[in-house]
Coordinates of C-alpha atoms and ligand atoms in Angstrom, one line a residue:
M1 CA -50.3 94.5 67.4
E2 CA -50.3 92.0 70.1
V3 CA -50.0 88.1 70.1
L4 CA -51.5 86.0 72.6
V5 CA -49.5 82.8 73.4
I6 CA -51.3 79.9 74.9
N7 CA -49.9 76.8 76.5
C8 CA -52.7 74.5 77.4
G9 CA -52.5 71.4 79.7
S10 CA -55.2 69.1 80.7
S11 CA -56.3 71.2 83.8
S12 CA -54.3 74.4 83.2
L13 CA -53.8 77.2 80.7
K14 CA -50.7 79.5 80.7
F15 CA -51.0 82.6 78.7
Q16 CA -48.9 85.6 77.8
L17 CA -49.9 88.7 75.8
I18 CA -46.7 89.9 73.9
D19 CA -46.4 93.2 72.0
S20 CA -45.0 92.4 68.6
D21 CA -43.0 95.6 68.0
S22 CA -41.2 95.7 71.4
E23 CA -41.4 92.0 72.1
K24 CA -42.3 92.9 75.6
V25 CA -44.8 90.8 77.7
L26 CA -47.8 93.1 78.4
A27 CA -49.5 90.6 80.8
K28 CA -49.3 87.0 81.7
G29 CA -51.0 84.5 83.9
I30 CA -52.5 80.9 84.5
C31 CA -55.8 79.3 84.7
E32 CA -55.7 76.3 87.1
R33 CA -57.9 73.5 88.1
I34 CA -59.9 73.7 84.9
G35 CA -62.7 71.1 85.1
I36 CA -62.0 70.6 88.9
K37 CA -63.8 72.4 91.8
G38 CA -62.1 75.6 92.9
S39 CA -60.7 76.7 89.6
V40 CA -58.6 79.8 89.8
I41 CA -57.0 82.5 87.4
T42 CA -54.0 84.2 88.3
Y43 CA -53.4 87.4 86.1
Q44 CA -50.5 89.9 86.2
P45 CA -50.2 93.0 83.9
T46 CA -46.4 93.7 83.6
G47 CA -45.5 96.2 86.3
G48 CA -48.8 95.6 88.0
E49 CA -50.1 93.6 90.9
K50 CA -50.9 89.9 90.6
E51 CA -54.5 89.2 90.9
V52 CA -55.9 85.8 91.9
S53 CA -59.6 85.2 91.2
N54 CA -61.8 82.2 91.8
I55 CA -63.8 81.8 88.6
D56 CA -65.8 78.7 87.7
M57 CA -64.0 77.1 84.8
P58 CA -65.7 73.8 84.0
T59 CA -63.9 73.6 80.5
H60 CA -61.2 75.4 78.7
H61 CA -63.8 77.5 77.0
E62 CA -64.6 79.4 80.3
A63 CA -60.8 79.7 80.9
I64 CA -60.2 81.4 77.5
D65 CA -63.2 83.6 78.4
A66 CA -61.7 84.5 81.7
V67 CA -58.4 85.4 80.0
I68 CA -60.2 87.6 77.5
K69 CA -62.0 89.3 80.3
A70 CA -58.8 89.8 82.3
L71 CA -56.9 91.3 79.4
T72 CA -59.6 93.6 78.5
N73 CA -60.7 94.5 82.1
K74 CA -61.2 98.4 82.2
E75 CA -58.9 98.9 85.3
T76 CA -56.3 96.3 85.1
G77 CA -56.6 95.0 81.5
V78 CA -53.8 96.0 79.0
I79 CA -55.9 96.2 75.9
N80 CA -59.2 97.8 74.9
D81 CA -60.6 94.9 73.1
M82 CA -59.5 91.6 71.5
S83 CA -59.4 93.1 68.0
E84 CA -56.0 94.4 69.1
V85 CA -54.8 90.8 69.2
K86 CA -53.5 90.0 65.7
A87 CA -53.2 86.2 66.3
V88 CA -53.0 83.4 68.8
G89 CA -49.9 81.1 69.0
H90 CA -50.4 77.7 70.6
R91 CA -47.8 75.5 72.0
V92 CA -48.7 72.0 70.7
V93 CA -46.4 69.2 72.2
H94 CA -46.6 66.6 69.2
G95 CA -46.8 67.2 65.5
G96 CA -45.6 63.7 64.6
E97 CA -44.1 63.6 61.1
Y98 CA -46.8 65.9 59.8
F99 CA -45.3 69.3 61.0
S100 CA -41.8 70.5 60.6
K101 CA -42.6 74.1 61.2
A102 CA -45.3 76.5 62.8
T103 CA -48.6 76.2 60.8
L104 CA -51.8 78.3 60.5
V105 CA -54.7 76.4 61.9
D106 CA -57.4 75.1 59.8
D107 CA -59.7 72.0 59.9
D108 CA -57.1 69.8 58.3
V109 CA -54.4 70.8 60.7
I110 CA -56.6 70.1 63.8
K111 CA -57.4 66.6 62.2
K112 CA -53.5 65.8 61.9
I113 CA -52.9 67.0 65.5
E114 CA -55.7 64.6 66.6
E115 CA -54.0 61.9 64.6
C116 CA -50.9 62.4 66.8
N117 CA -52.9 62.2 70.0
Y118 CA -51.7 58.6 70.6
L119 CA -48.1 59.9 70.6
A120 CA -48.9 62.5 73.5
P121 CA -52.1 61.4 75.1
L122 CA -51.9 63.7 77.9
H123 CA -50.8 66.9 75.9
N124 CA -52.2 66.9 72.4
P125 CA -56.0 66.6 73.4
A126 CA -55.7 69.5 75.8
N127 CA -53.9 71.6 73.1
I128 CA -56.8 71.0 70.7
I129 CA -59.3 71.9 73.2
G130 CA -57.5 75.2 73.8
I131 CA -57.3 75.9 69.9
K132 CA -61.1 75.2 69.6
A133 CA -61.9 77.5 72.5
C134 CA -60.0 80.3 70.9
M135 CA -61.7 79.6 67.6
N136 CA -65.1 79.9 69.2
L137 CA -64.5 82.9 71.4
M138 CA -62.3 84.9 68.7
P139 CA -63.6 83.7 65.5
D140 CA -61.9 86.4 63.5
T141 CA -58.5 85.8 65.0
P142 CA -56.1 83.5 63.2
N143 CA -54.5 80.6 65.3
V144 CA -51.0 79.3 64.8
V145 CA -49.7 76.0 66.2
V146 CA -46.0 75.8 67.2
F147 CA -44.9 72.3 67.8
D148 CA -42.3 71.0 70.5
T149 CA -41.3 68.3 67.9
A150 CA -41.2 70.5 64.7
F151 CA -37.5 71.6 65.0
H152 CA -36.3 68.0 65.2
Q153 CA -37.9 66.9 62.0
T154 CA -34.5 67.6 60.3
M155 CA -33.0 64.6 62.1
P156 CA -31.6 62.0 59.8
E157 CA -33.1 58.6 59.8
S158 CA -30.0 57.2 61.5
A159 CA -30.8 59.4 64.4
Y160 CA -34.5 58.7 64.8
L161 CA -35.0 55.0 64.1
Y162 CA -35.3 52.6 67.0
A163 CA -33.8 49.1 66.3
I164 CA -37.1 47.5 66.7
P165 CA -39.0 45.5 63.9
R166 CA -39.3 48.1 61.1
K167 CA -43.1 47.6 60.9
Y168 CA -43.5 49.8 64.1
Y169 CA -42.0 52.7 62.3
D170 CA -43.6 52.1 58.9
E171 CA -47.1 51.4 60.4
N172 CA -47.2 53.2 63.7
K173 CA -44.4 55.9 63.3
I174 CA -42.7 54.7 66.4
R175 CA -39.4 56.7 66.2
R176 CA -37.5 59.3 68.0
Y177 CA -39.1 62.8 67.7
G178 CA -37.5 64.9 70.3
F179 CA -39.1 67.7 72.2
H180 CA -38.3 71.3 73.4
G181 CA -37.7 72.1 69.8
T182 CA -38.9 75.7 70.2
S183 CA -36.3 76.3 72.9
H184 CA -33.4 74.5 71.0
S185 CA -34.2 76.6 67.9
F186 CA -34.4 79.8 69.8
V187 CA -31.4 79.3 71.8
S188 CA -29.1 77.9 69.0
K189 CA -30.1 81.0 66.8
R190 CA -29.1 83.3 69.7
V191 CA -25.8 81.5 70.1
A192 CA -25.0 82.3 66.4
E193 CA -25.9 85.9 67.0
I194 CA -23.8 86.5 70.1
M195 CA -20.9 84.6 68.4
N196 CA -21.3 86.5 65.3
K197 CA -21.2 83.5 63.1
P198 CA -23.6 82.4 60.3
Y199 CA -26.3 80.2 61.9
D200 CA -25.9 77.7 59.0
E201 CA -22.1 77.2 59.6
L202 CA -22.3 76.7 63.3
K203 CA -22.1 73.3 65.2
T204 CA -23.7 73.8 68.5
I205 CA -25.0 71.7 71.4
V206 CA -27.8 73.1 73.5
C207 CA -28.3 71.7 77.0
H208 CA -31.9 72.5 78.0
L209 CA -31.7 71.6 81.7
G210 CA -35.0 72.4 83.5
N211 CA -37.5 70.2 85.2
G212 CA -37.7 68.4 82.0
A213 CA -34.3 68.3 80.2
S214 CA -33.0 67.5 76.7
I215 CA -29.9 68.0 74.8
C216 CA -29.7 68.8 71.1
A217 CA -27.0 68.7 68.5
V218 CA -27.7 71.6 66.0
D219 CA -25.4 71.5 62.9
G220 CA -25.8 74.4 60.5
G221 CA -29.1 75.4 61.9
K222 CA -30.7 71.9 61.8
S223 CA -31.3 69.6 64.7
V224 CA -29.4 66.5 63.8
D225 CA -29.9 64.6 67.2
T226 CA -31.5 64.9 70.5
S227 CA -31.8 63.1 73.6
M228 CA -35.7 62.8 74.1
G229 CA -37.4 60.1 72.1
L230 CA -40.8 59.0 71.1
T231 CA -41.9 60.7 74.4
P232 CA -40.3 63.2 76.8
L233 CA -39.3 60.4 79.1
A234 CA -36.1 59.6 77.4
G235 CA -32.7 60.9 77.4
V236 CA -30.9 62.6 80.4
I237 CA -31.8 62.3 84.0
M238 CA -34.5 64.9 84.8
G239 CA -36.3 66.3 88.0
T240 CA -38.7 63.3 88.3
R241 CA -38.2 61.4 85.1
S242 CA -35.7 58.6 84.7
G243 CA -34.4 59.4 81.3
D244 CA -32.8 56.4 79.4
I245 CA -33.1 53.2 81.2
D246 CA -32.8 49.5 80.1
P247 CA -36.3 48.8 78.9
S248 CA -36.1 45.4 80.6
I249 CA -36.3 47.3 84.0
I250 CA -40.0 47.8 83.2
E251 CA -40.8 44.1 83.1
V252 CA -38.6 43.3 86.2
I253 CA -40.2 45.9 88.4
A254 CA -43.7 45.2 87.2
K255 CA -43.3 41.5 88.0
Q256 CA -41.5 42.1 91.3
D257 CA -44.1 44.7 92.7
G258 CA -47.2 43.4 90.9
L259 CA -47.6 46.7 88.8
S260 CA -49.2 47.3 85.4
I261 CA -47.2 48.8 82.7
D262 CA -49.0 52.0 83.1
Q263 CA -48.0 52.1 86.8
V264 CA -44.4 51.5 86.1
I265 CA -44.3 54.2 83.4
N266 CA -46.0 56.6 85.7
M267 CA -43.3 55.8 88.3
L268 CA -40.6 56.5 85.6
N269 CA -42.3 59.9 84.9
K270 CA -43.1 61.1 88.4
E271 CA -41.0 59.4 91.0
S272 CA -37.7 58.9 89.3
G273 CA -34.9 61.2 88.2
V274 CA -33.0 63.1 90.8
A275 CA -36.0 63.0 93.0
G276 CA -36.1 59.3 93.1
L277 CA -32.4 58.8 93.3
S278 CA -31.8 61.4 96.1
E279 CA -35.0 60.8 97.9
V280 CA -34.7 64.6 98.6
S281 CA -36.4 66.7 95.9
S282 CA -36.7 67.1 92.2
D283 CA -35.5 70.7 92.7
F284 CA -31.8 71.3 92.3
R285 CA -31.8 74.1 94.9
D286 CA -32.8 71.4 97.5
I287 CA -30.4 68.9 96.1
T288 CA -27.5 71.3 96.4
Q289 CA -28.5 72.1 99.9
A290 CA -28.8 68.5 100.8
I291 CA -25.2 67.9 99.6
E292 CA -24.0 70.8 101.6
D293 CA -25.7 69.1 104.5
G294 CA -23.7 66.0 103.9
N295 CA -26.5 63.9 102.3
A296 CA -24.8 61.0 100.3
K297 CA -27.9 60.1 98.2
A298 CA -28.2 63.6 97.1
K299 CA -24.5 63.6 96.0
S300 CA -24.8 60.4 94.1
A301 CA -28.0 61.5 92.3
F302 CA -26.2 64.8 91.4
D303 CA -23.1 62.8 90.1
A304 CA -25.2 60.5 88.0
Y305 CA -27.1 63.6 86.6
I306 CA -23.8 65.4 85.4
R307 CA -22.5 62.1 84.0
Q308 CA -25.5 61.7 81.9
V309 CA -25.4 65.2 80.5
V310 CA -21.7 64.7 79.7
R311 CA -22.5 61.4 78.0
F312 CA -24.8 63.2 75.6
V313 CA -22.6 66.1 75.0
G314 CA -19.6 63.8 74.2
A315 CA -21.9 61.7 71.8
Y316 CA -23.1 64.7 70.0
I317 CA -19.6 66.1 69.5
A318 CA -18.9 62.8 67.8
V319 CA -22.0 63.0 65.9
M320 CA -21.3 66.4 64.4
N321 CA -17.6 65.6 64.1
G322 CA -16.9 68.8 66.1
V323 CA -18.5 71.6 68.0
D324 CA -18.2 75.4 68.2
A325 CA -20.4 76.1 71.2
I326 CA -21.9 74.4 74.2
T327 CA -24.9 76.3 75.6
F328 CA -26.8 75.9 79.0
T329 CA -30.4 77.1 79.3
A330 CA -33.7 76.5 81.1
G331 CA -34.1 76.5 85.0
V332 CA -31.0 74.5 85.9
G333 CA -28.8 75.5 82.9
E334 CA -29.5 79.2 83.4
N335 CA -29.1 79.4 87.1
A336 CA -27.0 76.7 88.5
A337 CA -23.5 78.1 88.0
W338 CA -22.0 75.2 90.1
L339 CA -23.0 72.7 87.4
R340 CA -20.9 74.1 84.6
P341 CA -17.3 73.5 86.0
M342 CA -18.4 69.9 86.5
V343 CA -19.5 69.6 82.8
A344 CA -16.4 71.6 81.7
K345 CA -14.1 69.4 83.6
Y346 CA -14.9 66.4 81.4
L347 CA -14.3 68.4 78.2
G348 CA -10.8 69.5 79.0
Y349 CA -9.3 67.2 76.3
L350 CA -11.2 69.4 73.7
G351 CA -9.5 72.5 75.0
V352 CA -12.8 73.7 76.8
E353 CA -11.9 76.3 79.4
L354 CA -14.5 77.8 81.6
D355 CA -14.2 81.3 82.7
E356 CA -15.5 80.8 86.3
A357 CA -16.0 84.6 87.1
A358 CA -18.1 85.0 83.8
S359 CA -19.9 81.7 84.6
E360 CA -20.9 83.1 88.2
K361 CA -22.2 86.3 86.7
A362 CA -24.2 84.6 84.0
C363 CA -27.1 83.4 86.3
G364 CA -30.4 83.9 84.6
V365 CA -28.8 86.4 82.1
E366 CA -27.1 85.7 78.8
G367 CA -23.4 85.4 78.6
I368 CA -20.3 83.7 77.1
I369 CA -18.7 81.8 80.0
S370 CA -15.6 80.4 78.4
T371 CA -12.1 82.0 78.4
P372 CA -11.2 83.8 75.0
E373 CA -8.6 80.9 74.7
S374 CA -11.1 78.2 75.0
K375 CA -11.4 76.0 71.7
V376 CA -15.1 75.7 72.2
K377 CA -17.3 78.6 73.4
L378 CA -19.5 77.9 76.4
C379 CA -22.5 80.1 76.7
V380 CA -25.7 80.6 78.8
I381 CA -28.7 81.8 77.0
P382 CA -32.0 82.1 78.9
T383 CA -34.6 80.4 76.9
N384 CA -37.9 82.1 76.0
E385 CA -40.3 79.8 74.4
E386 CA -43.3 82.2 74.6
L387 CA -41.4 84.8 72.7
A388 CA -40.2 82.3 70.1
I389 CA -43.9 81.1 69.7
A390 CA -45.0 84.8 69.3
R391 CA -42.3 85.4 66.7
E392 CA -43.2 82.2 64.8
T393 CA -47.0 83.1 65.0
L394 CA -46.5 86.6 63.7
A395 CA -44.2 85.5 60.9
L396 CA -47.2 83.5 59.6
V397 CA -49.9 86.1 59.8
K398 CA -48.0 89.1 58.7
Ligands
LIG401 P1 -39.7 73.3 83.3 O1 -40.1 74.4 82.3 O2 -39.3 72.0 82.6 O3 -40.8 73.0 84.3 P2 -37.7 75.1 84.3 O4 -36.9 75.3 83.1 O5 -38.6 76.2 84.7 O6 -38.5 73.8 84.2 O7 -36.7 74.7 85.5 C1 -37.2 74.5 86.7 C2 -36.0 73.8 87.6 O8 -35.0 74.7 87.6 C3 -36.3 73.7 89.1 O9 -37.0 72.5 89.3 C4 -35.0 73.8 89.6 O10 -34.4 72.4 89.8 C5 -34.2 74.5 88.7 N1 -33.8 75.9 89.2 C6 -34.4 76.9 89.2 N2 -33.7 78.0 89.9 C7 -32.5 77.4 90.2 C8 -31.4 77.9 90.9 N3 -31.3 79.1 91.3 N4 -30.4 77.0 91.1 C9 -30.5 75.6 90.7 N5 -31.5 75.2 90.2 C10 -32.6 76.0 89.8

């Protein structure tokens, strides 16, 4: 049986068809420019050629239709018909306080996701459109929603309250939610497996360092703190997002440059982070190249990034009163071996010892990268959010 995993953006739709027994990806792809002239679907069966087709996709309905046609195409498709798809798993960004786990979709679930739209105005409405399109085109197939926020619903109040007038929490649910929950959950479980330790006895810190980045303290299998907040703008420095800043900066810049709050927030989301500081790029491959070429701004952006990661790691060690493992994942965490000694250097006082050879080897692959003597394990675990969504989806429809 197959599970179709859908990740819907406002003008894009990523999909993967995963075989539930082997957990292998059978085919994957992306529909882009949905609702915009020149929409295009890229489809690739595993082991086959990538196909790019221009198909008119005025809405997500046509995009899902194109996905179904690609998957069932007589020549390049990977299934005979959609009845082979046992369920559809949808990534949904914000579940507010309603959802602490993956949930089977019904009208009430859609209503609650809609109620969270104000917390993720760019993402949740698109996620709902994708769900509704699947319900229309595959009326007999169950849909499951898997939330980025759900894993963090175990955080204690002391971790999620902001020190602003309480009515904003009581009436508007303004609080820390945290994101990348599917990844933090997947990776922390895998850490317990490779360390051969019970998940509910492990204290671990997961550094999900991609274009977007967040750090999570997982104590006994539960998220107890995380760096992103009400929105994914908070926390560590990211590719183009500022991470935590003094909120007054927004007022100062708005007044100085005559910008609206929306414009400043847009700048903090899209023109900040290592891209804004380095004036080079949001991509760490470009940053390291620029540092090699002697670019001082790239070096200072990089140093600020590392320091911010270490700040959160240090804070979470204190929050959990100890740590058994610190794990790197996502694009930067999985591939950028040069980053790890810089983080490990700050943690020497804890008895953390990086095995540099093991670290160099663990690029894009799983590995324990600390020495056997190290008091805290360092690990690299490639994240796989689609597989995690497929597993959670299947568990609900089995
Ligand atoms: P997201 O899912 O948040 O878009 P990813 O987890 O895919 O991001 O990470 C993408 C980022 O990973 C790129 O922007 C780049 O900075 C970084 N990255 C990818 N490969 C490498 C590499 N070999 N070395 C350093 N950084 C890398």
